[in-house]
Short mmCIF file of C-alpha atoms and ligand atoms in Angstrom, two decimals:
data_model
loop_
_atom_site.label_atom_id
_atom_site.label_comp_id
_atom_site.label_asym_id
_atom_site.label_seq_id
_atom_site.Cartn_x
_atom_site.Cartn_y
_atom_site.Cartn_z
CA MET Y 870 0.10 0.07 -0.18
CA GLY Y 871 1.10 3.48 -0.98
CA LEU Y 872 1.56 6.43 1.71
CA ILE Y 873 -1.70 7.90 1.14
CA ASP Y 874 -3.70 4.65 0.97
CA THR Y 875 -2.47 3.65 4.38
CA ILE Y 876 -3.13 7.23 5.48
CA ARG Y 877 -6.73 6.87 4.30
CA ALA Y 878 -7.03 3.14 6.02
CA LYS Y 879 -5.92 4.92 8.90
CA ALA Y 880 -8.30 7.74 8.91
CA LYS Y 881 -11.15 5.26 8.62
CA ALA Y 882 -10.54 3.35 11.28
CA ASN Y 883 -11.31 6.28 13.65
CA ARG Y 884 -13.33 8.72 12.12
CA LYS Y 885 -12.80 12.23 12.89
CA THR Y 886 -14.89 15.60 12.05
CA ILE Y 887 -13.18 18.06 9.58
CA VAL Y 888 -14.63 21.41 9.16
CA LEU Y 889 -14.27 23.03 5.76
CA PRO Y 890 -14.70 26.74 5.47
CA GLU Y 891 -14.82 26.95 1.89
CA GLY Y 892 -18.03 25.25 1.37
CA ASP Y 893 -19.22 26.94 -1.48
CA GLU Y 894 -16.03 25.43 -3.43
CA PRO Y 895 -17.16 23.15 -6.13
CA ARG Y 896 -13.95 20.86 -5.57
CA THR Y 897 -14.49 21.12 -1.89
CA ILE Y 898 -18.11 20.13 -2.04
CA ALA Y 899 -17.14 17.19 -4.34
CA ALA Y 900 -14.49 15.93 -2.28
CA ALA Y 901 -16.78 16.09 1.02
CA GLU Y 902 -19.06 13.63 -0.69
CA ILE Y 903 -16.18 11.10 -1.24
CA LEU Y 904 -14.97 11.64 2.21
CA ALA Y 905 -18.61 10.88 3.85
CA ARG Y 906 -19.32 8.20 1.08
CA GLU Y 907 -15.53 6.50 2.15
CA GLY Y 908 -15.93 6.97 5.85
CA ILE Y 909 -12.47 8.57 5.41
CA ALA Y 910 -13.90 11.44 7.78
CA THR Y 911 -16.91 13.58 8.61
CA PRO Y 912 -16.77 16.59 6.77
CA ILE Y 913 -18.60 19.98 7.94
CA LEU Y 914 -19.24 22.29 4.71
CA LEU Y 915 -19.44 25.90 5.93
CA ASN Y 916 -21.44 27.02 3.26
CA GLY Y 917 -24.57 29.52 2.75
CA SER Y 918 -26.90 26.60 4.17
CA TYR Y 919 -24.97 25.93 7.04
CA ALA Y 920 -26.44 27.28 10.64
CA TYR Y 921 -24.03 29.66 12.35
CA ALA Y 922 -25.73 28.93 15.46
CA LYS Y 923 -22.44 29.41 17.99
CA ALA Y 924 -21.50 32.79 16.29
CA ALA Y 925 -22.34 34.68 19.18
CA GLU Y 926 -20.67 32.21 21.71
CA TYR Y 927 -17.26 31.76 19.20
CA ALA Y 928 -17.00 35.45 19.03
CA ALA Y 929 -17.16 35.86 23.10
CA ALA Y 930 -14.54 33.12 23.39
CA LEU Y 931 -12.37 35.03 20.59
CA HIS Y 932 -12.80 38.14 21.91
CA ASP Y 933 -11.42 36.70 25.21
CA LEU Y 934 -8.33 35.08 23.39
CA ARG Y 935 -7.52 37.88 21.41
CA LYS Y 936 -8.49 41.05 23.88
CA ALA Y 937 -4.93 41.32 25.05
CA LYS Y 938 -3.74 42.10 21.48
CA GLY Y 939 -6.32 44.77 21.08
CA LEU Y 940 -9.26 42.76 19.59
CA THR Y 941 -12.46 44.53 20.38
CA GLU Y 942 -15.93 42.62 20.95
CA ALA Y 943 -17.47 44.29 17.36
CA GLN Y 944 -13.98 43.19 15.21
CA ALA Y 945 -14.38 39.56 16.92
CA ALA Y 946 -18.29 39.37 16.01
CA GLU Y 947 -16.86 40.72 12.54
CA LEU Y 948 -14.21 38.11 12.39
CA VAL Y 949 -16.32 34.81 13.26
CA ALA Y 950 -18.84 35.91 10.36
CA ASP Y 951 -15.88 34.90 8.12
CA PRO Y 952 -16.28 31.07 7.68
CA MET Y 953 -12.14 30.73 8.27
CA TYR Y 954 -12.30 32.26 11.71
CA TYR Y 955 -15.57 30.34 12.62
CA GLY Y 956 -14.04 27.27 11.30
CA MET Y 957 -10.61 27.75 13.58
CA MET Y 958 -13.26 28.60 16.71
CA MET Y 959 -14.86 24.91 15.73
CA VAL Y 960 -11.72 23.42 16.41
CA LYS Y 961 -11.17 25.73 19.03
CA MET Y 962 -14.19 24.97 20.97
CA GLY Y 963 -14.02 21.24 20.27
CA ASP Y 964 -16.74 21.28 17.81
CA ALA Y 965 -14.46 19.97 14.97
CA ASP Y 966 -11.37 17.75 15.20
CA GLY Y 967 -9.81 19.51 12.77
CA LEU Y 968 -9.70 22.16 9.63
CA VAL Y 969 -8.30 22.07 5.89
CA SER Y 970 -8.41 25.04 3.81
CA GLY Y 971 -6.61 26.67 1.01
CA ALA Y 972 -8.50 25.78 -2.32
CA VAL Y 973 -9.54 29.61 -2.43
CA HIS Y 974 -7.38 31.53 0.33
CA SER Y 975 -3.45 31.75 0.07
CA THR Y 976 -1.39 30.33 2.56
CA GLY Y 977 -0.77 33.26 4.64
CA ASP Y 978 -4.66 33.74 4.99
CA MET Y 979 -5.25 30.28 6.40
CA LEU Y 980 -2.18 30.30 8.24
CA ARG Y 981 -2.45 33.78 10.18
CA PRO Y 982 -5.86 32.81 12.13
CA ALA Y 983 -4.35 29.17 12.85
CA LEU Y 984 -1.25 30.49 14.20
CA GLN Y 985 -3.25 33.20 16.64
CA ILE Y 986 -6.19 30.93 17.50
CA ILE Y 987 -5.17 27.42 17.46
CA LYS Y 988 -1.79 28.18 18.35
CA THR Y 989 1.00 25.55 19.46
CA ARG Y 990 0.91 22.39 21.12
CA PRO Y 991 2.22 22.50 24.36
CA GLY Y 992 5.72 21.90 24.16
CA MET Y 993 6.06 22.90 20.67
CA LYS Y 994 8.12 26.37 20.10
CA LEU Y 995 6.88 26.68 17.06
CA VAL Y 996 4.15 25.98 14.08
CA SER Y 997 6.04 24.51 10.65
CA SER Y 998 5.43 22.25 8.02
CA SER Y 999 6.55 18.76 6.81
CA MET Y 1000 6.44 17.82 3.30
CA LEU Y 1001 6.08 13.96 2.46
CA VAL Y 1002 7.87 13.32 -0.57
CA GLU Y 1003 7.04 10.00 -2.49
CA CYS Y 1004 9.69 9.21 -4.68
CA ALA Y 1005 9.70 6.61 -7.46
CA ASN Y 1006 13.26 5.33 -6.43
CA ARG Y 1007 12.88 3.25 -3.91
CA GLN Y 1008 16.33 2.97 -2.51
CA ILE Y 1009 15.91 6.93 -1.31
CA GLY Y 1010 14.75 7.52 2.18
CA GLN Y 1011 12.22 5.17 3.74
CA ASN Y 1012 11.24 2.94 0.93
CA GLY Y 1013 10.90 5.97 -1.26
CA LEU Y 1014 9.68 8.31 1.07
CA LEU Y 1015 11.43 11.46 2.63
CA VAL Y 1016 10.02 14.02 5.02
CA CYS Y 1017 11.19 17.24 4.23
CA ALA Y 1018 10.51 20.56 6.24
CA ASP Y 1019 10.17 23.30 6.54
CA CYS Y 1020 8.73 24.13 2.82
CA VAL Y 1021 6.17 25.64 3.75
CA VAL Y 1022 5.74 28.27 6.77
CA ASN Y 1023 9.15 29.98 8.18
CA PRO Y 1024 10.77 32.05 5.68
CA CYS Y 1025 14.12 32.52 7.80
CA PRO Y 1026 14.34 29.99 10.97
CA THR Y 1027 16.88 30.79 13.51
CA ALA Y 1028 19.26 28.00 14.64
CA GLU Y 1029 16.82 27.26 17.47
CA GLU Y 1030 13.91 27.08 14.97
CA LEU Y 1031 15.72 24.98 13.19
CA ALA Y 1032 16.59 22.47 15.39
CA HIS Y 1033 12.72 22.47 16.63
CA ILE Y 1034 11.42 22.02 13.29
CA ALA Y 1035 14.23 18.91 13.03
CA VAL Y 1036 12.57 17.56 15.90
CA ALA Y 1037 9.20 18.09 14.88
CA ALA Y 1038 9.39 16.69 11.30
CA ALA Y 1039 10.98 13.47 12.87
CA GLU Y 1040 8.07 13.49 15.14
CA THR Y 1041 5.93 13.53 11.55
CA ALA Y 1042 7.76 10.77 10.13
CA ARG Y 1043 6.97 8.59 13.02
CA THR Y 1044 3.20 9.27 13.80
CA LEU Y 1045 1.91 9.97 10.27
CA CYS Y 1046 4.12 8.22 7.92
CA ASP Y 1047 5.10 5.03 10.08
CA VAL Y 1048 8.82 5.65 10.07
CA ASP Y 1049 10.26 3.54 12.55
CA GLU Y 1050 13.73 5.06 12.82
CA PRO Y 1051 14.04 8.69 11.54
CA ARG Y 1052 17.27 9.52 10.35
CA VAL Y 1053 17.18 13.43 10.02
CA ALA Y 1054 20.03 15.42 7.86
CA LEU Y 1055 20.30 19.23 8.45
CA LEU Y 1056 21.16 20.16 4.91
CA SER Y 1057 23.44 22.77 3.88
CA PHE Y 1058 25.74 23.67 0.72
CA SER Y 1059 28.55 22.46 3.04
CA THR Y 1060 29.16 18.81 4.77
CA LYS Y 1061 30.61 18.77 8.04
CA GLY Y 1062 33.00 22.14 7.46
CA SER Y 1063 33.84 21.51 3.78
CA ALA Y 1064 33.06 25.35 3.37
CA ARG Y 1065 33.16 28.48 5.66
CA HIS Y 1066 30.18 31.16 6.11
CA ASP Y 1067 28.08 32.12 8.48
CA LEU Y 1068 24.94 30.22 6.75
CA VAL Y 1069 27.01 27.21 7.70
CA THR Y 1070 27.60 28.13 11.14
CA LYS Y 1071 23.60 28.44 11.60
CA VAL Y 1072 23.03 24.99 10.64
CA GLN Y 1073 25.95 23.60 12.86
CA GLN Y 1074 24.62 25.28 15.46
CA ALA Y 1075 20.84 24.06 14.99
CA VAL Y 1076 22.53 20.61 14.99
CA GLU Y 1077 23.86 21.15 18.15
CA ILE Y 1078 20.77 22.36 19.79
CA ALA Y 1079 18.57 19.55 18.31
CA HIS Y 1080 21.18 17.28 20.08
CA GLY Y 1081 20.02 18.86 23.32
CA LEU Y 1082 16.54 18.88 22.92
CA ALA Y 1083 16.11 15.50 21.25
CA PRO Y 1084 19.77 13.25 22.46
CA SER Y 1085 18.15 9.95 21.39
CA LEU Y 1086 17.31 10.83 17.81
CA LEU Y 1087 19.44 10.08 14.89
CA LEU Y 1088 20.58 13.47 13.53
CA ASP Y 1089 23.27 14.88 11.89
CA GLY Y 1090 24.88 17.72 9.63
CA GLU Y 1091 25.63 19.90 8.46
CA MET Y 1092 25.59 17.93 5.03
CA GLN Y 1093 24.85 18.35 1.50
CA MET Y 1094 21.86 16.56 -0.28
CA ASP Y 1095 24.18 13.86 -1.89
CA ALA Y 1096 26.17 13.14 1.55
CA ALA Y 1097 22.63 12.67 3.27
CA LEU Y 1098 20.85 10.61 0.23
CA VAL Y 1099 23.73 8.36 -1.32
CA PRO Y 1100 25.75 6.03 0.73
CA GLU Y 1101 28.72 6.10 -2.05
CA VAL Y 1102 28.84 9.87 -1.61
CA ALA Y 1103 28.44 9.73 2.53
CA ALA Y 1104 31.38 6.85 2.55
CA ILE Y 1105 33.80 9.84 1.14
CA LYS Y 1106 32.34 13.19 2.95
CA CYS Y 1107 30.41 12.01 6.20
CA LYS Y 1108 32.25 8.92 7.42
CA GLY Y 1109 30.72 7.28 10.53
CA SER Y 1110 27.47 9.21 10.45
CA PRO Y 1111 24.59 7.61 11.75
CA VAL Y 1112 22.48 9.50 9.26
CA ALA Y 1113 24.50 10.27 5.88
CA GLY Y 1114 23.54 8.04 3.01
CA ARG Y 1115 20.75 6.93 4.39
CA ALA Y 1116 18.40 9.88 5.48
CA ASN Y 1117 14.78 9.94 5.44
CA VAL Y 1118 14.18 13.33 7.21
CA LEU Y 1119 15.75 16.31 5.39
CA ILE Y 1120 15.70 19.80 6.71
CA PHE Y 1121 16.13 22.35 4.91
CA PRO Y 1122 17.97 25.70 5.91
CA ASP Y 1123 15.10 28.03 4.86
CA LEU Y 1124 11.69 28.49 3.32
CA GLN Y 1125 13.27 29.61 -0.08
CA SER Y 1126 15.78 26.36 -0.37
CA GLY Y 1127 12.98 23.98 1.35
CA ASN Y 1128 10.07 25.16 -0.85
CA ILE Y 1129 12.27 25.27 -4.02
CA GLY Y 1130 13.62 21.54 -3.00
CA TYR Y 1131 10.33 19.90 -3.07
CA LYS Y 1132 9.22 21.53 -6.24
CA THR Y 1133 12.05 20.36 -7.56
CA ALA Y 1134 11.62 16.95 -6.86
CA GLN Y 1135 7.58 17.35 -7.85
CA ARG Y 1136 8.11 18.86 -11.11
CA ILE Y 1137 11.37 17.68 -12.30
CA GLY Y 1138 11.69 14.50 -10.41
CA GLY Y 1139 7.93 13.46 -10.82
CA ALA Y 1140 7.71 12.87 -7.03
CA ASN Y 1141 4.27 12.92 -5.00
CA CYS Y 1142 4.09 15.69 -2.58
CA PHE Y 1143 1.77 16.03 0.29
CA ALA Y 1144 2.09 19.11 2.91
CA VAL Y 1145 1.16 18.96 6.42
CA LEU Y 1146 1.38 21.57 9.30
CA GLN Y 1147 2.98 20.29 12.65
CA GLY Y 1148 3.35 21.93 16.01
CA LEU Y 1149 -0.10 23.38 16.04
CA ALA Y 1150 -2.37 22.19 19.14
CA SER Y 1151 -5.06 20.72 16.64
CA PRO Y 1152 -4.29 20.13 13.22
CA CYS Y 1153 -5.09 22.63 10.35
CA ASN Y 1154 -3.95 21.88 6.73
CA ASP Y 1155 -3.51 24.22 3.80
CA LEU Y 1156 -4.34 23.39 0.22
CA SER Y 1157 -2.96 24.57 -3.11
CA ARG Y 1158 -5.42 26.74 -4.86
CA GLY Y 1159 -4.52 24.62 -8.11
CA CYS Y 1160 -5.52 21.46 -5.94
CA SER Y 1161 -7.79 18.89 -7.18
CA VAL Y 1162 -10.75 17.09 -5.69
CA GLU Y 1163 -8.26 14.25 -4.88
CA ASP Y 1164 -5.51 16.43 -2.90
CA ILE Y 1165 -8.46 17.91 -0.69
CA VAL Y 1166 -9.45 14.24 0.37
CA ASN Y 1167 -5.80 13.25 0.79
CA THR Y 1168 -5.43 16.24 2.90
CA VAL Y 1169 -8.49 15.88 5.09
CA ALA Y 1170 -7.40 12.22 5.49
CA MET Y 1171 -3.72 13.17 6.73
CA THR Y 1172 -5.67 15.90 9.01
CA ALA Y 1173 -8.18 13.11 10.35
CA VAL Y 1174 -4.89 11.20 11.26
CA GLN Y 1175 -2.96 13.48 12.93
CA ALA Y 1176 -6.39 14.36 15.00
CA GLN Y 1177 -6.40 10.87 15.87
N1 LIG W 422 5.21 29.22 14.63
C1 LIG W 422 3.98 29.90 15.61
N2 LIG W 422 3.33 30.91 15.72
C2 LIG W 422 3.69 31.85 14.77
C3 LIG W 422 4.37 31.60 13.79
C4 LIG W 422 5.00 30.35 13.83
N3 LIG W 422 5.67 29.80 13.13
N4 LIG W 422 4.92 32.61 12.88
C5 LIG W 422 4.17 33.44 13.72
N5 LIG W 422 3.50 33.35 14.63
C6 LIG W 422 2.14 33.59 15.28
C7 LIG W 422 2.84 35.21 16.15
O1 LIG W 422 3.39 34.83 17.22
C8 LIG W 422 1.61 36.19 16.27
O2 LIG W 422 1.05 35.35 17.16
P1 LIG W 422 0.47 36.64 18.42
O3 LIG W 422 -0.41 37.57 17.04
O4 LIG W 422 -0.66 35.70 18.88
O5 LIG W 422 1.40 37.30 18.70
C9 LIG W 422 0.98 35.38 14.94
O6 LIG W 422 1.31 34.32 14.67
C10 LIG W 422 0.88 36.41 13.67
O7 LIG W 422 2.57 36.71 13.55
P2 LIG W 422 3.27 37.76 12.10
O8 LIG W 422 4.51 37.68 12.86
O9 LIG W 422 2.24 39.04 12.26
O10 LIG W 422 3.24 36.65 11.32
P3 LIG W 422 2.35 37.15 9.99
O11 LIG W 422 1.54 37.15 9.67
O12 LIG W 422 3.51 38.41 9.57
O13 LIG W 422 3.13 35.75 9.12
C11 LIG W 422 2.98 33.85 8.36
C12 LIG W 422 2.92 34.49 9.56
C13 LIG W 422 1.70 33.52 7.58
C14 LIG W 422 3.14 32.36 8.82
C15 LIG W 422 4.25 33.89 7.18
O14 LIG W 422 5.61 33.65 8.17
C16 LIG W 422 4.47 33.62 6.17
O15 LIG W 422 3.84 34.10 5.32
N6 LIG W 422 5.06 32.17 5.79
C17 LIG W 422 5.22 32.13 4.64
C18 LIG W 422 3.74 31.08 4.00
C19 LIG W 422 4.29 30.91 2.44
O16 LIG W 422 3.60 32.03 1.47
N7 LIG W 422 4.78 29.99 2.34
C20 LIG W 422 4.94 29.19 0.76
C21 LIG W 422 3.46 28.83 -0.16
S1 LIG W 422 3.06 27.20 0.54
C22 LIG W 422 3.50 26.05 -0.73
O17 LIG W 422 4.04 26.32 -1.57
C23 LIG W 422 2.83 24.76 -0.27
#
């Protein structure tokens, strides 16, 4: 079974309720029909015919949550009239297990309310993302699967943030992708000091911090992509590393490299790519505006599994 089939089967085994704020959007409506019919999740479509019965309750709760940030009662009431905010409040208040949006909204428009309302899970320093990259070459990663981070959220992570992204991506690999032993490579244009630059130093510092955060995690760097993935290159450039040559979790140094990296794998390498957010207190996930009905079904399935 491929990654997505496994995730769909897991979602069906313990069905969760997922709210879809873009409930009037045709692909979302079609996806909701499939989700309900196949028992992957219980979808809630926020559309023109949905009864927004809890608007006043949610507005009061949102005001409470954000008043210290200057949000007035009137502004809170105005915000929950927007299905994106109403949906976030449903998740916050426990009336839905997760949220999927982005067929219409941009990534930032979906992420901002998620960060403000759902916030980080206890113990998590920041929200980031993992891109699940399914490659045709089964020699790479775990049977062709690579978990890559952060390709969606943090434009310019500090060394400490990079370390937290690495630990969170390893957890996503374990919990969502059944990777028994995450082997995490922090990527750079340098391998073990082959180049000197402030950008390289930042990755080296992130490795040190990550070792402190998760001492038993197999994690190493800084290393180049070829040293991370190819055993023959690892034997030359990165001898003795527990990760090099067989990494299955790749940590990019910033959002430019991460976003370009996964799109290169997808568009030139023909890999299947699935994005998930990690570190939120409850799962919310973003779609691409070019998404298909199938993409929405898959993203809801991943969100449902994260909620389990
Ligand atoms: N983790 C946790 N909280 C965060 C994070 C984070 N990574 N980033 C911001 N926040 C919080 C802030 O602390 C703040 O909380 P507060 O209001 O309670 O104090 C709130 O979120 C808003 O913070 P801002 O700094 O005002 O955030 P901003 O609105 O500028 O942007 C965003 C945050 C949307 C995540 C921004 O970093 C962004 O646009 N990232 C890139 C998204 C993107 O375009 N990705 C690429 C395309 S997606 C694709 O290709 C699949």
